[in-house]
Amino acid sequence: MEVLQSLADGFAVALTFENLGLALIGCFLGTIIGALPGLGPSNGVAILIPLAFTLGLGPTPAMILLTSVYYGAMYGGRISSILLNIPGDEPALMTTLDGHPMARKGRAGEALTLSGIASFVGAFFATWGLVFLAPLLVKVALLFGPAEYFALFTLAFATLGGIASRNQAKAVFAAALGLGIAMIGVDGQTGVPRFTFGEVHLYDGIDFLVAIVGLFALSEVFVFIEQAATRNRGERHQDDHPKIGRILPSWSVIRSCTPSMLRSTVLGFLAGVLPGAGASLGSFISYSIEKRLVDKEGTFGTGDPRGVAAPEAGNNAAAGGALVPMLALGVPGSGTTAVLLAVLLSLNITPGPLLFQNNPDVVWGLIAALFIANFVLLALNIPMVGMFVRILMVPTRFLMPVVAMVSFVGIYGISGSSFDLLVMIVFGVLGWVLRKLDVPLVPIILGILLGAAMEKNLRRAITISNGDWTTLIHSGLSITLWVIAIVGFVLPIIVGPALRGRMAMRRDEESSAVD
Amino acid sequence: MSDRIFGVVGILLSALFIWRATVIQESFMSDAVGPKTFPIIIGTILGLASLYFIARPDAEPVWPRFTGLIEIFMAIVVLIAYAIALPELGFAITTAIATAYLSWRLGSPAWQALLAGLLTSGGLYLVFRVILGLSLARGPFGF
């Protein structure tokens, strides 16, 4: 087994004192970030990239730190779902349905531990899926020429909105905006400046880290300021936090949940790998299927442990699955993997099939780190869950300023110039306005990240064929990619409204059944 | 209405983008496509999406009332001032002030906000400068 040999090498890379320490710190920070309402995996990783970068970490340690944060945030999202009925991040939404009722019944500790175990099962098996699936995908990707890559990039944009996308035109707008921003700076192939308006600072283009931190982290601060202004002063909502209760669920509970966890892991992993699905859909599908399969007595939605285990296994498995296309093809399928792609690019590593050939130590070290992160997270989450609960009580009026300042420290650390800070503020405001208008931010990031590569592949393809544009649809492979792209773009327009309606309905139904 | 205004802004942006693309200086060495084509395609897509917003606008988003907009505007002003003052006055002082302001506007009583500013500034300095050794902006007093 060639794959297992590579994995063993990966463990040799990852199991150093420094890397283990980084995995521990990353998991810890990630769990906190995931648990805090308003901060999810993508903004958590976004804030920390500039820091990892300025600390001068090498590629492997930096990736280990940030993927630990990513997995940690996926674990942490469930804590506030269960205790406060507020999802810590979007994929944790389905966990509120049975998690919070369980907490109300005084079984919060059990719900937290059970969801911790479910997260572990989902993420652990999904990482095995990554080990075996990514190298297979790499073999396919090696057949890709420039025309196929151009089609693949288009596919990534077309499906990014996801099946449940609200308004495809807004996703298109966002992608075009991101690609347009990527065009700023000196053209890599002919050396002429484009869209710089003579401003020297712009010759290098807009640094995507500045854009990411602005759009994801700083815009969140504006959202909170707006909420603080809208909320009546004096009205301070003080939720009564449910008692944690006993921590360890009984064996019979764990045993009854095991089949649900395993089925949800498979579904979640597939949802993560497929373009346009992602963790939110992974947890939604897992929950819905489990409800249909095992909910004979109608206990789902009233605090059924299986209803906690299924979505948590599903969304963590999807998080692992989403790494497959990102590592093997260099095309991320979700917001957070887009941010992880930014990490790799800023470390001068281009993901894709060549990464597996040229930097096997990075890939396999990273995958080994994911396994390690999983065990660290399981160990952190079960005995120390009480501590994370206490951190959750820190009010946002102290936390959000810290988030803002850490963003500034990170970006200033990279360039040491006020200009980049000002650009970041512009992106922060832009992010706030676009969120208001319901324009998704992830396609913008992906556009900024992939713009240069997309244009390069297009120009290379056309140049090879001597200016013949039909070369883009010459091979069967590229035609397949174009067809998937078109289907992926049109499908949400047809099935999206129905699916979104069902997601919303299910949530209303279940929460009204409780109150 | 918001979407229609957004659409108009988008069309202006796309027109500006396409115009700036057509005036890109061609270099003597160029490939079959050149530096203009891809930006023009993108600008066109941007414009088409914007036209759609004007034709089929979404439901109106909930904008904050006037006081909310003022709050956001003031926060932006403070952050811009922070970005400009940072290299001049150093990390510690500017960060304490900016944090205190944000914490105050997010609903903390004044004395708590001031304390939050001092603690955040000191804490970040300790973590990033003393422990991690990052170079933060130095002010006239060396911190």
GROMACS .gro file of C-alpha atoms in nm, chain A residues 51 54-55 150 167 169-170 172-177 179-181 183-184 187 189-197 218 221-226 228-233 236 396-398 400-402 404-406 408-410 412-413 416-418 421-422 425 429 432-434 436-439 451 454-455 458-460 462-463 466-467 469, chain B residues 2-3 6 10 13 16-21 24-27 29-39 41-42 45-46 49-50 52-53 56 58 61-65 67-69 71-72 75-76 79-80 82-87 91 94-95 98-99 102-109 112-113 116 120 124 128 132-137:
model
  162
   51LEU     CA    1  -0.020   3.574   1.218
   54THR     CA    2   0.442   3.680   1.022
   55LEU     CA    3   0.558   3.426   1.277
  150PHE     CA    4  -1.015   2.670  -1.717
  167ASN     CA    5  -2.984   3.432  -0.590
  169ALA     CA    6  -2.705   3.645  -1.011
  170LYS     CA    7  -2.555   3.768  -0.685
  172VAL     CA    8  -2.213   3.561  -1.034
  173PHE     CA    9  -2.165   3.924  -0.940
  174ALA     CA   10  -1.949   3.827  -0.644
  175ALA     CA   11  -1.732   3.596  -0.854
  176ALA     CA   12  -1.685   3.861  -1.123
  177LEU     CA   13  -1.599   4.120  -0.861
  179LEU     CA   14  -1.189   3.809  -1.053
  180GLY     CA   15  -1.185   4.178  -1.137
  181ILE     CA   16  -0.993   4.257  -0.819
  183MET     CA   17  -0.675   4.166  -1.240
  184ILE     CA   18  -0.537   4.470  -1.055
  187ASP     CA   19   0.001   4.142  -1.588
  189GLN     CA   20   0.256   3.748  -1.897
  190THR     CA   21   0.322   4.076  -2.072
  191GLY     CA   22   0.442   4.292  -1.785
  192VAL     CA   23   0.197   4.577  -1.843
  193PRO     CA   24   0.022   4.736  -1.543
  194ARG     CA   25  -0.357   4.697  -1.534
  195PHE     CA   26  -0.614   4.896  -1.332
  196THR     CA   27  -0.346   5.054  -1.116
  197PHE     CA   28  -0.444   5.417  -1.186
  218LEU     CA   29  -1.365   4.318   1.002
  221VAL     CA   30  -1.720   4.383   1.371
  222PHE     CA   31  -1.943   4.625   1.178
  223VAL     CA   32  -2.231   4.380   1.200
  224PHE     CA   33  -2.195   4.373   1.578
  225ILE     CA   34  -2.175   4.753   1.603
  226GLU     CA   35  -2.491   4.780   1.399
  228ALA     CA   36  -2.552   4.713   1.936
  229ALA     CA   37  -2.700   5.035   1.796
  230THR     CA   38  -3.030   4.872   1.704
  231ARG     CA   39  -3.071   4.694   2.035
  232ASN     CA   40  -3.230   4.901   2.309
  233ARG     CA   41  -2.983   5.016   2.566
  236ARG     CA   42  -2.925   4.306   2.818
  396THR     CA   43  -1.905   4.017   2.263
  397ARG     CA   44  -1.857   4.382   2.359
  398PHE     CA   45  -1.514   4.280   2.490
  400MET     CA   46  -1.521   4.186   1.902
  401PRO     CA   47  -1.271   4.471   1.961
  402VAL     CA   48  -1.007   4.205   2.024
  404ALA     CA   49  -1.061   4.372   1.517
  405MET     CA   50  -0.726   4.448   1.679
  406VAL     CA   51  -0.584   4.102   1.606
  408PHE     CA   52  -0.488   4.482   1.237
  409VAL     CA   53  -0.185   4.331   1.410
  410GLY     CA   54  -0.171   4.047   1.156
  412TYR     CA   55   0.039   4.526   0.980
  413GLY     CA   56   0.284   4.249   1.061
  416GLY     CA   57   0.415   4.729   0.798
  417SER     CA   58   0.223   4.983   0.591
  418SER     CA   59  -0.085   5.188   0.669
  421LEU     CA   60  -0.468   4.862   0.672
  422LEU     CA   61  -0.677   5.118   0.484
  425ILE     CA   62  -1.099   4.872   0.618
  429VAL     CA   63  -1.708   4.808   0.484
  432TRP     CA   64  -2.080   4.468   0.552
  433VAL     CA   65  -2.273   4.630   0.264
  434LEU     CA   66  -2.261   4.315   0.052
  436LYS     CA   67  -2.679   4.339   0.379
  437LEU     CA   68  -2.756   4.296   0.010
  438ASP     CA   69  -2.730   3.919   0.045
  439VAL     CA   70  -2.429   3.895  -0.186
  451GLY     CA   71  -0.820   3.498  -1.093
  454MET     CA   72  -0.777   3.114  -1.437
  455GLU     CA   73  -0.662   3.380  -1.681
  458LEU     CA   74  -0.725   3.048  -2.058
  459ARG     CA   75  -0.447   3.236  -2.234
  460ARG     CA   76  -0.223   2.931  -2.242
  462ILE     CA   77  -0.579   2.971  -2.662
  463THR     CA   78  -0.213   3.033  -2.740
  466ASN     CA   79  -0.317   2.944  -3.219
  467GLY     CA   80  -0.608   3.161  -3.120
  469TRP     CA   81  -1.135   2.951  -2.889
  517SER     CA   82  -3.160   4.878  -0.261
  518ASP     CA   83  -3.101   4.612  -0.524
  521PHE     CA   84  -2.684   4.828  -0.628
  525GLY     CA   85  -2.264   4.760  -1.058
  528LEU     CA   86  -1.842   4.974  -1.207
  531LEU     CA   87  -1.542   5.176  -1.567
  532PHE     CA   88  -1.374   4.837  -1.560
  533ILE     CA   89  -1.426   4.768  -1.931
  534TRP     CA   90  -1.311   5.119  -2.024
  535ARG     CA   91  -0.994   5.084  -1.814
  536ALA     CA   92  -0.939   4.743  -1.977
  539ILE     CA   93  -0.438   4.898  -2.116
  540GLN     CA   94  -0.109   4.958  -2.294
  541GLU     CA   95  -0.031   4.661  -2.520
  542SER     CA   96   0.321   4.539  -2.486
  544MET     CA   97   0.544   4.095  -2.687
  545SER     CA   98   0.201   3.947  -2.644
  546ASP     CA   99   0.022   3.615  -2.656
  547ALA     CA  100  -0.274   3.532  -2.874
  548VAL     CA  101  -0.522   3.662  -2.616
  549GLY     CA  102  -0.343   3.962  -2.471
  550PRO     CA  103  -0.396   4.139  -2.141
  551LYS     CA  104  -0.731   4.298  -2.231
  552THR     CA  105  -0.962   4.014  -2.326
  553PHE     CA  106  -1.015   3.839  -1.993
  554PRO     CA  107  -1.085   4.162  -1.802
  556ILE     CA  108  -1.516   3.927  -2.033
  557ILE     CA  109  -1.529   3.973  -1.656
  560ILE     CA  110  -2.041   3.943  -1.674
  561LEU     CA  111  -2.038   4.198  -1.392
  564ALA     CA  112  -2.545   4.040  -1.329
  565SER     CA  113  -2.610   4.405  -1.234
  567TYR     CA  114  -3.050   4.135  -1.348
  568PHE     CA  115  -3.061   4.311  -1.008
  571ARG     CA  116  -3.559   4.139  -1.064
  573ASP     CA  117  -3.476   4.093  -0.411
  576PRO     CA  118  -3.288   4.427   0.335
  577VAL     CA  119  -3.324   4.574   0.684
  578TRP     CA  120  -3.099   4.879   0.691
  579PRO     CA  121  -3.009   5.024   1.029
  580ARG     CA  122  -3.180   5.348   1.119
  582THR     CA  123  -2.833   5.637   1.443
  583GLY     CA  124  -2.706   5.294   1.339
  584LEU     CA  125  -2.552   5.435   1.021
  586GLU     CA  126  -2.243   5.441   1.459
  587ILE     CA  127  -2.097   5.247   1.167
  590ALA     CA  128  -1.644   5.322   1.377
  591ILE     CA  129  -1.500   5.348   1.026
  594LEU     CA  130  -1.046   5.261   1.245
  595ILE     CA  131  -0.909   5.480   0.965
  597TYR     CA  132  -0.613   5.408   1.395
  598ALA     CA  133  -0.458   5.282   1.070
  599ILE     CA  134  -0.297   5.619   1.004
  600ALA     CA  135  -0.184   5.690   1.361
  601LEU     CA  136  -0.045   5.342   1.423
  602PRO     CA  137   0.302   5.394   1.271
  606PHE     CA  138   0.097   5.010   1.896
  609THR     CA  139  -0.345   5.363   1.960
  610THR     CA  140  -0.470   5.009   2.026
  613ALA     CA  141  -0.937   5.210   1.946
  614THR     CA  142  -1.036   4.908   2.157
  617LEU     CA  143  -1.524   4.994   2.002
  618SER     CA  144  -1.601   4.830   2.337
  619TRP     CA  145  -1.784   5.144   2.452
  620ARG     CA  146  -1.996   5.158   2.136
  621LEU     CA  147  -2.074   4.787   2.165
  622GLY     CA  148  -2.245   4.865   2.493
  623SER     CA  149  -1.987   4.859   2.772
  624PRO     CA  150  -2.003   5.128   3.041
  627GLN     CA  151  -1.523   4.902   3.163
  628ALA     CA  152  -1.448   5.005   2.806
  631ALA     CA  153  -1.091   4.667   2.823
  635THR     CA  154  -0.646   4.431   2.535
  639LEU     CA  155  -0.182   4.170   2.277
  643PHE     CA  156   0.267   3.918   2.013
  647LEU     CA  157   0.601   3.565   1.990
  648GLY     CA  158   0.847   3.839   1.901
  649LEU     CA  159   0.645   4.003   1.620
  650SER     CA  160   0.740   4.354   1.525
  651LEU     CA  161   0.454   4.582   1.624
  652ALA     CA  162   0.452   4.951   1.540
   0.00000   0.00000   0.00000
